[in-house]
PDB file of C-alpha atoms and ligand atoms in Angstrom:
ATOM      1  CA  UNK A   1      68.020  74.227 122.164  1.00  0.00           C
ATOM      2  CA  UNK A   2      68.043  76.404 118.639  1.00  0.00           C
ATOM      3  CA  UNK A   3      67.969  79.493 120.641  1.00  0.00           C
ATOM      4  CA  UNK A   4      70.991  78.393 122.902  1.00  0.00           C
ATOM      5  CA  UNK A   5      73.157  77.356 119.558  1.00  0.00           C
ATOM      6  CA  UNK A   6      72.644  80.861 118.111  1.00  0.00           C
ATOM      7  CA  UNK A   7      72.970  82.601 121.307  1.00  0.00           C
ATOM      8  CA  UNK A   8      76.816  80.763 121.391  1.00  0.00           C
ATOM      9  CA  UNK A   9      76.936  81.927 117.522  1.00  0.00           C
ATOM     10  CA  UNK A  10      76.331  85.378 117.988  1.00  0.00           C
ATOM     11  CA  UNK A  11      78.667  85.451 121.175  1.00  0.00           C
ATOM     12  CA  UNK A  12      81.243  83.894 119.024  1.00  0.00           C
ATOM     13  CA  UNK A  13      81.122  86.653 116.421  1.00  0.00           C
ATOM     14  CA  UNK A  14      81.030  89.322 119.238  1.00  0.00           C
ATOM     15  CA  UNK A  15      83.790  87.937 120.732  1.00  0.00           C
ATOM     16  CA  UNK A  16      85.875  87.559 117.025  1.00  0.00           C
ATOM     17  CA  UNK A  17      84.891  91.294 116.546  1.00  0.00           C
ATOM     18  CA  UNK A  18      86.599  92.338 119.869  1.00  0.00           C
ATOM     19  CA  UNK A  19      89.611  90.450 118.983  1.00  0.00           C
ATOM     20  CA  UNK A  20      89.617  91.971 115.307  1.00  0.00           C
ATOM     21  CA  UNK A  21      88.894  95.706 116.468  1.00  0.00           C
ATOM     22  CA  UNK A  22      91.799  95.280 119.255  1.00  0.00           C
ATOM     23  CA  UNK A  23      94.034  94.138 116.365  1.00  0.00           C
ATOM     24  CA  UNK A  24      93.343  97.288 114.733  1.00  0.00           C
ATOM     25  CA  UNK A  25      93.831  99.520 117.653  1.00  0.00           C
ATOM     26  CA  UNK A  26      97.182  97.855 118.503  1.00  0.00           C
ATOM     27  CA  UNK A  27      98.567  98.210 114.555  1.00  0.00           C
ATOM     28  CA  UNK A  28      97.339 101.958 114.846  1.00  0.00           C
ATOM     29  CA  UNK A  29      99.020 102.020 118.031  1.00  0.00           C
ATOM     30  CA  UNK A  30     102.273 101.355 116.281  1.00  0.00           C
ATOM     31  CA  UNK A  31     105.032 104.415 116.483  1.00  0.00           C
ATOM     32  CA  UNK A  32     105.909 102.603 112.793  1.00  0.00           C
ATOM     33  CA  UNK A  33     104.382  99.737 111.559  1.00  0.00           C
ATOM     34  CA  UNK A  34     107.736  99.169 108.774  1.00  0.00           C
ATOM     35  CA  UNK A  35     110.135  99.623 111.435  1.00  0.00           C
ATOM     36  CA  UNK A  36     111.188  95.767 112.076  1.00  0.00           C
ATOM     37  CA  UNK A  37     110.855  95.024 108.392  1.00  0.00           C
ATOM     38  CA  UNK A  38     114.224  95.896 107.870  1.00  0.00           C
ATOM     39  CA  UNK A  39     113.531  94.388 104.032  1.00  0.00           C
ATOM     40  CA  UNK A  40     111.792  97.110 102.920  1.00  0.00           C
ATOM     41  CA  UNK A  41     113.795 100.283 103.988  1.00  0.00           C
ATOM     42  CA  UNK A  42     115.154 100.493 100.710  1.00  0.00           C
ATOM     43  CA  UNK A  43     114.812  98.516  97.076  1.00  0.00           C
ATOM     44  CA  UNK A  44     117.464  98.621  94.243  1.00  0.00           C
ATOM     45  CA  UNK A  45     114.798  99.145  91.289  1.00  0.00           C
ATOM     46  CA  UNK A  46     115.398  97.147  88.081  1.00  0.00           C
ATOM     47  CA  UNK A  47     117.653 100.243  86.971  1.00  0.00           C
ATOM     48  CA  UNK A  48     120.086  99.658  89.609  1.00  0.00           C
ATOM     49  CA  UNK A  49     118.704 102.838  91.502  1.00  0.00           C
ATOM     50  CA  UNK A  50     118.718 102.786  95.386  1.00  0.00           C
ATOM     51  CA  UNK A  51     115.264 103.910  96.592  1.00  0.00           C
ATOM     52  CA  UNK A  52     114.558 104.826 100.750  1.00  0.00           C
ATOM     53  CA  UNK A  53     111.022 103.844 102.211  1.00  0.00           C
ATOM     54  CA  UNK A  54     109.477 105.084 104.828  1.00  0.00           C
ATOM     55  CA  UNK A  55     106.248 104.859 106.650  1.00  0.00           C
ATOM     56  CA  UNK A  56     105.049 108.208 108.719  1.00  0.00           C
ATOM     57  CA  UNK A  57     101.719 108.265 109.912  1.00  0.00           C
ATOM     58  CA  UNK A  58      99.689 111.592 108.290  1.00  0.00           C
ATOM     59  CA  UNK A  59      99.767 113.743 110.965  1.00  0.00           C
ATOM     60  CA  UNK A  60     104.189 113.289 110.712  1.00  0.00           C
ATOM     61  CA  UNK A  61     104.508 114.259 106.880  1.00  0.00           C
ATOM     62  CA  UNK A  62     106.129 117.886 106.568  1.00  0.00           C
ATOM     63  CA  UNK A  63     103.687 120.071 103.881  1.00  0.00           C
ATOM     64  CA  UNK A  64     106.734 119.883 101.319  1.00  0.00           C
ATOM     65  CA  UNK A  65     105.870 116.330 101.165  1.00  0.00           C
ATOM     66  CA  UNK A  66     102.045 116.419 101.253  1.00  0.00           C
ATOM     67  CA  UNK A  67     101.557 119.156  98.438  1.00  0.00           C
ATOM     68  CA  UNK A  68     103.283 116.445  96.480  1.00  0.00           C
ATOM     69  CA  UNK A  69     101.482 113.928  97.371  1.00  0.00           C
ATOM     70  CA  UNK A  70      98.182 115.589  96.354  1.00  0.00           C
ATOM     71  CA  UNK A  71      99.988 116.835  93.084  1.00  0.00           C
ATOM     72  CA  UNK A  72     100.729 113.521  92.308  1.00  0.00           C
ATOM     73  CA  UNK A  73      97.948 112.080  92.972  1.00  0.00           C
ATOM     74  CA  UNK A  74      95.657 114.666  90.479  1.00  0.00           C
ATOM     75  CA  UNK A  75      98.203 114.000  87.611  1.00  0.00           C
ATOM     76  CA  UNK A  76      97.521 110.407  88.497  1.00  0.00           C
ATOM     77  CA  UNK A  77      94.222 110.215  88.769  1.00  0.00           C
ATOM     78  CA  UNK A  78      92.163 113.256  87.979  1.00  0.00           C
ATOM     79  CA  UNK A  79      91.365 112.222  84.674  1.00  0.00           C
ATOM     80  CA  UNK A  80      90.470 108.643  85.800  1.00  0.00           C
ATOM     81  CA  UNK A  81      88.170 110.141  88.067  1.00  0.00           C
ATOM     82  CA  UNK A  82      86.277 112.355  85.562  1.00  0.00           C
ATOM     83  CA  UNK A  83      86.003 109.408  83.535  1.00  0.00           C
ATOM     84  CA  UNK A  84      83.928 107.957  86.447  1.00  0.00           C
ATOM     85  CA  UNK A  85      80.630 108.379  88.095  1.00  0.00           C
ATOM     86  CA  UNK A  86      82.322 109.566  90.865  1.00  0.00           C
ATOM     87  CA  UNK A  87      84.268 112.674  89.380  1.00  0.00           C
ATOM     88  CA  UNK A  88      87.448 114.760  90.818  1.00  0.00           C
ATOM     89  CA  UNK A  89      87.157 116.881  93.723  1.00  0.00           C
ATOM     90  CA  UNK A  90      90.376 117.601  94.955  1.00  0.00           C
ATOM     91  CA  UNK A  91      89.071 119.172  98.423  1.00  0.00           C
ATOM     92  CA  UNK A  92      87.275 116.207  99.519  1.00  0.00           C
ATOM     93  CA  UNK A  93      90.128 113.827  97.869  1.00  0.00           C
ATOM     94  CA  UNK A  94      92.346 116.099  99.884  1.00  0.00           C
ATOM     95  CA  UNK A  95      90.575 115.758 103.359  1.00  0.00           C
ATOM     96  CA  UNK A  96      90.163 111.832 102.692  1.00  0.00           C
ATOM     97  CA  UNK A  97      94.021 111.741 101.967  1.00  0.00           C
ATOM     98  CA  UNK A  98      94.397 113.752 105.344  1.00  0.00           C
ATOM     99  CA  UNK A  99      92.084 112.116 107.967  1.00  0.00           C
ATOM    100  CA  UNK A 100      94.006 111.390 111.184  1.00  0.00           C
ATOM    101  CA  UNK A 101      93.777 107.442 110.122  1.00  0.00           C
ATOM    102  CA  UNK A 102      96.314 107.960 107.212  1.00  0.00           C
ATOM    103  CA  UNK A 103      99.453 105.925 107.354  1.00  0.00           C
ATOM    104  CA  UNK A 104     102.028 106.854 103.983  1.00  0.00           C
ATOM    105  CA  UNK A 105     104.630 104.660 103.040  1.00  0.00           C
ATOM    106  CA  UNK A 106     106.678 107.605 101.076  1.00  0.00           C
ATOM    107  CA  UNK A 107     109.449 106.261  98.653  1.00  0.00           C
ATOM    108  CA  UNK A 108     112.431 108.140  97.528  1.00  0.00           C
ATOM    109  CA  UNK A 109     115.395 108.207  95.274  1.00  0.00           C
ATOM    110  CA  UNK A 110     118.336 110.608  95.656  1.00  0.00           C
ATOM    111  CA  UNK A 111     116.280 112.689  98.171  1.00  0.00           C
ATOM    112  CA  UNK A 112     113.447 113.101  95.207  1.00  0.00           C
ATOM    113  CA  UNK A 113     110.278 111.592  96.166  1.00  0.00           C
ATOM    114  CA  UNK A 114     109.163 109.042  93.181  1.00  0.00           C
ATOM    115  CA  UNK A 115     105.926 107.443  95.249  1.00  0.00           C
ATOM    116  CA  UNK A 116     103.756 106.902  97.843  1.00  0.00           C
ATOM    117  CA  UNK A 117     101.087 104.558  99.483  1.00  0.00           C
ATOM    118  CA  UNK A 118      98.417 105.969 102.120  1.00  0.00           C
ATOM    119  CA  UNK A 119      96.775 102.905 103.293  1.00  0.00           C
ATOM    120  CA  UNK A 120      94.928 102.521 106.522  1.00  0.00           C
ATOM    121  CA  UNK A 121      94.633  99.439 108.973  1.00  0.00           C
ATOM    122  CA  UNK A 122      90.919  99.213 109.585  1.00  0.00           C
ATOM    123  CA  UNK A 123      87.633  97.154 110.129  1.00  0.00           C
ATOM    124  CA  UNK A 124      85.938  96.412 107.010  1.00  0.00           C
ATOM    125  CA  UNK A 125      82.712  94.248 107.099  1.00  0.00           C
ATOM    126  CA  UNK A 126      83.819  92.887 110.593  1.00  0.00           C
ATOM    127  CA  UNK A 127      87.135  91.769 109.505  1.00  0.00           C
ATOM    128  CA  UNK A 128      90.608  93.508 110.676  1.00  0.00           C
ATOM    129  CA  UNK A 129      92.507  94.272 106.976  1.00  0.00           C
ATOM    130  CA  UNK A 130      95.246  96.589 105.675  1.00  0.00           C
ATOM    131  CA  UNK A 131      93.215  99.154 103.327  1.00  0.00           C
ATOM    132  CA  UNK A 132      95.509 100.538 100.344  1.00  0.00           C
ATOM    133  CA  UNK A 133      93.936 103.707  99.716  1.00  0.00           C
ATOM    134  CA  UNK A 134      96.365 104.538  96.842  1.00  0.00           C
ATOM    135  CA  UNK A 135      99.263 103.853  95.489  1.00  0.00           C
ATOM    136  CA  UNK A 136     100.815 106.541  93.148  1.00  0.00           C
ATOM    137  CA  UNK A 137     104.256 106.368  91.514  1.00  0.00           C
ATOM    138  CA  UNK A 138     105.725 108.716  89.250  1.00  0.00           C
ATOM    139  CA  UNK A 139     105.695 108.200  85.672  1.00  0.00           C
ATOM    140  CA  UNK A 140     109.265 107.634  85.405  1.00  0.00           C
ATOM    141  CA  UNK A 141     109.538 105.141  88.603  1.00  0.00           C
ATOM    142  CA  UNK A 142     107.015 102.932  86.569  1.00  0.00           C
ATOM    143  CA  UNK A 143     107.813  99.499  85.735  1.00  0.00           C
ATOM    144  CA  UNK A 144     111.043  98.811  87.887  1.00  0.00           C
ATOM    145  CA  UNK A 145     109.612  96.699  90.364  1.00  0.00           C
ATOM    146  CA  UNK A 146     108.670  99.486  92.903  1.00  0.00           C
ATOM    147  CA  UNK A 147     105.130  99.164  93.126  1.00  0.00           C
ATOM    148  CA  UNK A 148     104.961  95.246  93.763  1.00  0.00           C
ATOM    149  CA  UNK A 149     107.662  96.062  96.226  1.00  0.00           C
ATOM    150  CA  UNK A 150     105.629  98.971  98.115  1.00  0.00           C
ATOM    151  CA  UNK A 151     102.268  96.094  97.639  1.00  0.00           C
ATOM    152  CA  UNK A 152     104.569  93.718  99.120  1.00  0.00           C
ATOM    153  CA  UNK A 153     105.616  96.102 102.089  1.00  0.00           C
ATOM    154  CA  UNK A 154     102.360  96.837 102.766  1.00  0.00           C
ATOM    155  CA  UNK A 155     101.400  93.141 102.719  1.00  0.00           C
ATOM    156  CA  UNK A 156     104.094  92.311 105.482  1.00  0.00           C
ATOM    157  CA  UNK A 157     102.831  94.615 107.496  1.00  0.00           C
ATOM    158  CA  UNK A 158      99.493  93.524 107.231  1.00  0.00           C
ATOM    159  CA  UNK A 159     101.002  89.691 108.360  1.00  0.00           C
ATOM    160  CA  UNK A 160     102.531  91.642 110.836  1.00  0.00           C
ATOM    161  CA  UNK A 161     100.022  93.516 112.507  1.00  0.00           C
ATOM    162  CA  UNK A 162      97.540  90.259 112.229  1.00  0.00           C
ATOM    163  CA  UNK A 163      94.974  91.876 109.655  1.00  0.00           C
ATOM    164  CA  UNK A 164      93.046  89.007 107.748  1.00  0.00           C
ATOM    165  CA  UNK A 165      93.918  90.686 104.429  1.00  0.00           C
ATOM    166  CA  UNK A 166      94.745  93.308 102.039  1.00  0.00           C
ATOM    167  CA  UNK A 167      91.958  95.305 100.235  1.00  0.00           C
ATOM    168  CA  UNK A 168      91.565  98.035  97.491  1.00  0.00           C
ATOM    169  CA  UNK A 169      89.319  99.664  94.927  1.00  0.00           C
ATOM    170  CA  UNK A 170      90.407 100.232  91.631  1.00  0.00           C
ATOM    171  CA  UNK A 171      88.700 101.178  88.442  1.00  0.00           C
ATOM    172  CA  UNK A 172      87.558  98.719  86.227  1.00  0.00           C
ATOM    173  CA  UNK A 173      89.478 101.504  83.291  1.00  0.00           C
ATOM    174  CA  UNK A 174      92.563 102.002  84.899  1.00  0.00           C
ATOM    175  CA  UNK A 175      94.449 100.165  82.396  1.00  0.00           C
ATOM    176  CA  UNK A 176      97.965 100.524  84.380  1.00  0.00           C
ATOM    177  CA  UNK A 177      97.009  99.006  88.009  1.00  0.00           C
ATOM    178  CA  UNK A 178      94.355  96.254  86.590  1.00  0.00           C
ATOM    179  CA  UNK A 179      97.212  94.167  85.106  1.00  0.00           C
ATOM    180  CA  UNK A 180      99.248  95.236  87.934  1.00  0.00           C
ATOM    181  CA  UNK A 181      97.040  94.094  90.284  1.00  0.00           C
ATOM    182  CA  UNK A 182      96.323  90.747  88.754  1.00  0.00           C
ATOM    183  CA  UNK A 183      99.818  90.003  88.221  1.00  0.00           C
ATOM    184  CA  UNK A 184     100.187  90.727  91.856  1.00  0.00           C
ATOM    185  CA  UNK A 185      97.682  87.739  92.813  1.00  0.00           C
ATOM    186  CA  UNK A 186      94.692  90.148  94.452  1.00  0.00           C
ATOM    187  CA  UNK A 187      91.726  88.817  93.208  1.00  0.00           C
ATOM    188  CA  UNK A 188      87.913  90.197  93.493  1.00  0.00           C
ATOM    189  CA  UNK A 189      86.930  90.439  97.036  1.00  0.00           C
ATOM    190  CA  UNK A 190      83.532  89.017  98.681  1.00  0.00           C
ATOM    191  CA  UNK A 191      82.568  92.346  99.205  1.00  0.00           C
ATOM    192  CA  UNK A 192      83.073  93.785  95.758  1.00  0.00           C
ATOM    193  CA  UNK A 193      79.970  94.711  94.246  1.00  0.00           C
ATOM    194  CA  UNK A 194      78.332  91.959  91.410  1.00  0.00           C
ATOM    195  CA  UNK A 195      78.808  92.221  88.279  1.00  0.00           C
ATOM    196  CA  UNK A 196      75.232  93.023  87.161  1.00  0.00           C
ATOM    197  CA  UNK A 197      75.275  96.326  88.851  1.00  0.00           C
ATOM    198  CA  UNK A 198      77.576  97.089  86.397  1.00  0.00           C
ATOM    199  CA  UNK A 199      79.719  99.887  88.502  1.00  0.00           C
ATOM    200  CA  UNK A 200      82.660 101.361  87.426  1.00  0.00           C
ATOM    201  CA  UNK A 201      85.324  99.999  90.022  1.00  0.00           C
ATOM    202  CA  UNK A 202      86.021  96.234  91.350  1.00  0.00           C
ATOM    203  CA  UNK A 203      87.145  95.447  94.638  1.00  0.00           C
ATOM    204  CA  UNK A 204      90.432  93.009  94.956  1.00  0.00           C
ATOM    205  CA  UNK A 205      92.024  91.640  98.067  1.00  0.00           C
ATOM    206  CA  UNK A 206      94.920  89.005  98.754  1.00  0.00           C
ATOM    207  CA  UNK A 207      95.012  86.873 101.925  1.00  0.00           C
ATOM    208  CA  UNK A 208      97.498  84.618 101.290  1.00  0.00           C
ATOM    209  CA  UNK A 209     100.126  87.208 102.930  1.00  0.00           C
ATOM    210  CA  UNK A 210     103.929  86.993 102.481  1.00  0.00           C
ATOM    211  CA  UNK A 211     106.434  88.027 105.333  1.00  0.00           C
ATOM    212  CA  UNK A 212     109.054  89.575 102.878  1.00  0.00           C
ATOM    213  CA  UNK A 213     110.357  90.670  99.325  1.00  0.00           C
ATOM    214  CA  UNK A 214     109.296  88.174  96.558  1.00  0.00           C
ATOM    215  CA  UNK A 215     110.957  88.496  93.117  1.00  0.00           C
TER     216      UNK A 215
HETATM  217  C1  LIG B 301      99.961 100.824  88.919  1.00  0.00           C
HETATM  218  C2  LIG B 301     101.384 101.176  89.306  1.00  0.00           C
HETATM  219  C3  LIG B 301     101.444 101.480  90.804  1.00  0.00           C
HETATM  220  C4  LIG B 301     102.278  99.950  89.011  1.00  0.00           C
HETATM  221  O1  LIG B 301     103.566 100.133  89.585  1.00  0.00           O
HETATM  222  P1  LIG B 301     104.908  99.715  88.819  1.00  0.00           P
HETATM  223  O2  LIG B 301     106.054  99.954  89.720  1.00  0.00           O
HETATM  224  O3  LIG B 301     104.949 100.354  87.493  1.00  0.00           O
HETATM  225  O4  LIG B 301     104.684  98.143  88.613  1.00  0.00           O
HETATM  226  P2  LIG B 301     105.820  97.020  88.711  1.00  0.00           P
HETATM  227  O5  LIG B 301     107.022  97.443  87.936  1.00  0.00           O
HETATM  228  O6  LIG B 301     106.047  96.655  90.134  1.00  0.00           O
HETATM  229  O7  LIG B 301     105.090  95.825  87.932  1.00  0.00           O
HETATM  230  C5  LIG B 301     104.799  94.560  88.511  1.00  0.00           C
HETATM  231  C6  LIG B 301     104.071  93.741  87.459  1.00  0.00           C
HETATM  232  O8  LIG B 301     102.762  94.287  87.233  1.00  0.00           O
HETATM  233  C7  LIG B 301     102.432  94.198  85.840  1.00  0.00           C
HETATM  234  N1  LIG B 301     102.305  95.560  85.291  1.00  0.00           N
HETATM  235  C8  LIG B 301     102.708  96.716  85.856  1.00  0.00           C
HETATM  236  N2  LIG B 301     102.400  97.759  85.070  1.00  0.00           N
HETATM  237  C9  LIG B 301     101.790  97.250  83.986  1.00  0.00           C
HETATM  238  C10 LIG B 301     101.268  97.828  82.796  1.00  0.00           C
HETATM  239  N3  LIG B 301     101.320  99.156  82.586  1.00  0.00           N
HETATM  240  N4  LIG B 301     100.722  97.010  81.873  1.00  0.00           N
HETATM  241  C11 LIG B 301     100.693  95.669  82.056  1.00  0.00           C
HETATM  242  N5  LIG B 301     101.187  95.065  83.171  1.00  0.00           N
HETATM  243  C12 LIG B 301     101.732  95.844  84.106  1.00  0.00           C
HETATM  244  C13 LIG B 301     103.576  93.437  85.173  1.00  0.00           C
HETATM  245  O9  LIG B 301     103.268  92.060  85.229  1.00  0.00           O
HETATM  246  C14 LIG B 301     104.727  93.763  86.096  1.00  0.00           C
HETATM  247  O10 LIG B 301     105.748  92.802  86.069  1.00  0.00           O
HETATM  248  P3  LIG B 301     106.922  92.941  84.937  1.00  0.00           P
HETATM  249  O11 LIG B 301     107.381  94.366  84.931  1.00  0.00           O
HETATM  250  O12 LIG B 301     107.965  91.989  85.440  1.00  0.00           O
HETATM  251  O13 LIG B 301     106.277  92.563  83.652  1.00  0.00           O
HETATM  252  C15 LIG B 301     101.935 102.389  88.479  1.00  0.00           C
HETATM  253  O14 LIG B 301     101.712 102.129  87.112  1.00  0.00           O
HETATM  254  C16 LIG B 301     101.261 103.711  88.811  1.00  0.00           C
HETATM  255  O15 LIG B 301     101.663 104.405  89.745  1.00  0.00           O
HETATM  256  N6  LIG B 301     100.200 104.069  88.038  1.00  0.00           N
HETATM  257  C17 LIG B 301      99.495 105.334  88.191  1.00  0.00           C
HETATM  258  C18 LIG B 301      98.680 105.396  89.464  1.00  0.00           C
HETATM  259  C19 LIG B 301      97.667 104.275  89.578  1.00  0.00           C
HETATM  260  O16 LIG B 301      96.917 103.963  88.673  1.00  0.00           O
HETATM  261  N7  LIG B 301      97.647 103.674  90.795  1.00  0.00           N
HETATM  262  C20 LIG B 301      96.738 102.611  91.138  1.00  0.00           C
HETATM  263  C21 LIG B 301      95.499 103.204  91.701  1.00  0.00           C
HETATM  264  S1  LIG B 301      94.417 101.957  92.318  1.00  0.00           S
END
């Protein structure tokens, strides 16, 4: 009788993992996962300037755009990096930032890129979530709004595209996206790793997804 009941429990979870990996596979499928969420083509920042988003999977972003991306990203992060136990390697950050799973959300004002998101949908611990691999603004696109609107694009899609949440690593001393984050509502994630092991990063998440902007 015991065996039975966990049989029907471990068909259960197979059968949750199919659904979950299909969800993936159909949100990867997508020819652009932003594309009905008219709400998020374009933000008026707190300045009053008009900024364009767009999503393009890795694989559709011109080498103009990428060699920014990866310059922004080192004069984002590099030192943040060397700080940790993990240290800067801009190849293998590159060839991360490039794998074929990539999505971008690329934002722009007055044709000038200002900031980007490469986030990935993806299976994490047998769940379906949106992954937010970075998010990277320009120093002067800071603190207008932009970045809880790209969070907040990213979130709908996640709602969208049926993913059970919205996950990211962060390090415990970056001292710009902690608050951001927490102000934001993601909180530590199950899978972030305790406290005791005393690691340099934190894992946050937010399930409680909204369908649209938010002020
Ligand atoms: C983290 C980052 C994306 C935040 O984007 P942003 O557009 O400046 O943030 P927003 O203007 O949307 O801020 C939303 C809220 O977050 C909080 N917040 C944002 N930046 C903060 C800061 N530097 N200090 C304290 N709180 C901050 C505030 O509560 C803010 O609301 P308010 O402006 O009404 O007070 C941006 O600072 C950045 O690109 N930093 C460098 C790259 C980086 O560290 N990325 C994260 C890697 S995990």
């Amino acid at each position: 009788m015991k065996k039975k009941a966990h049989k029907t429990r471990r068909q259960i979870q197979a059968a949750k993992a199919l659904i979950a990996k299909k969800r993936v596979d159909d949100a990867n499928a997508l020819v652009d996962p932003l594309a009905t969420l008219q709400s998020f083509h374009s933000y008026v920042a707190k300045d009053n300037s008009r900024i364009e988003i767009v999503c393009k999977r890795i694989k559709d972003i011109p080498p103009e755009i990428l060699s920014w991306i990866f310059d922004l990203m080192e004069r984002n992060m590099k030192q943040l990096y060397k700080q940790s136990s993990w240290g800067w390697d801009s190849t293998t950050k590159q060839n991360e930032m490039t794998e074929p799973a990539a999505w971008y959300l690329i934002a722009s004002c007055e044709g000038e890129h200002i900031g980007f998101s490469h986030f990935r949908f993806d299976m994490d611990n047998g769940l379906e979530v949106l992954y937010c691999y970075e998010l990277q603004l320009e120093p002067s696109a800071r603190r207008k709004g932009l970045g809880r609107f790209i969070m907040q694009a990213l979130e709908s899609m996640a709602f969208q595209t049926l993913m059970q949440k919205v996950m990211l690593t962060v390090f415990k001393h970056n001292a710009l996206a902690i608050p951001f984050f927490h102000a934001l509502g993601y909180k530590l994630d199950n899978t972030s790793p305790p406290v005791a092991e005393n690691l340099g990063y934190v894992i946050l998440s937010k399930q409680n997804l909204c369908r649209g902007p938010v002020d």
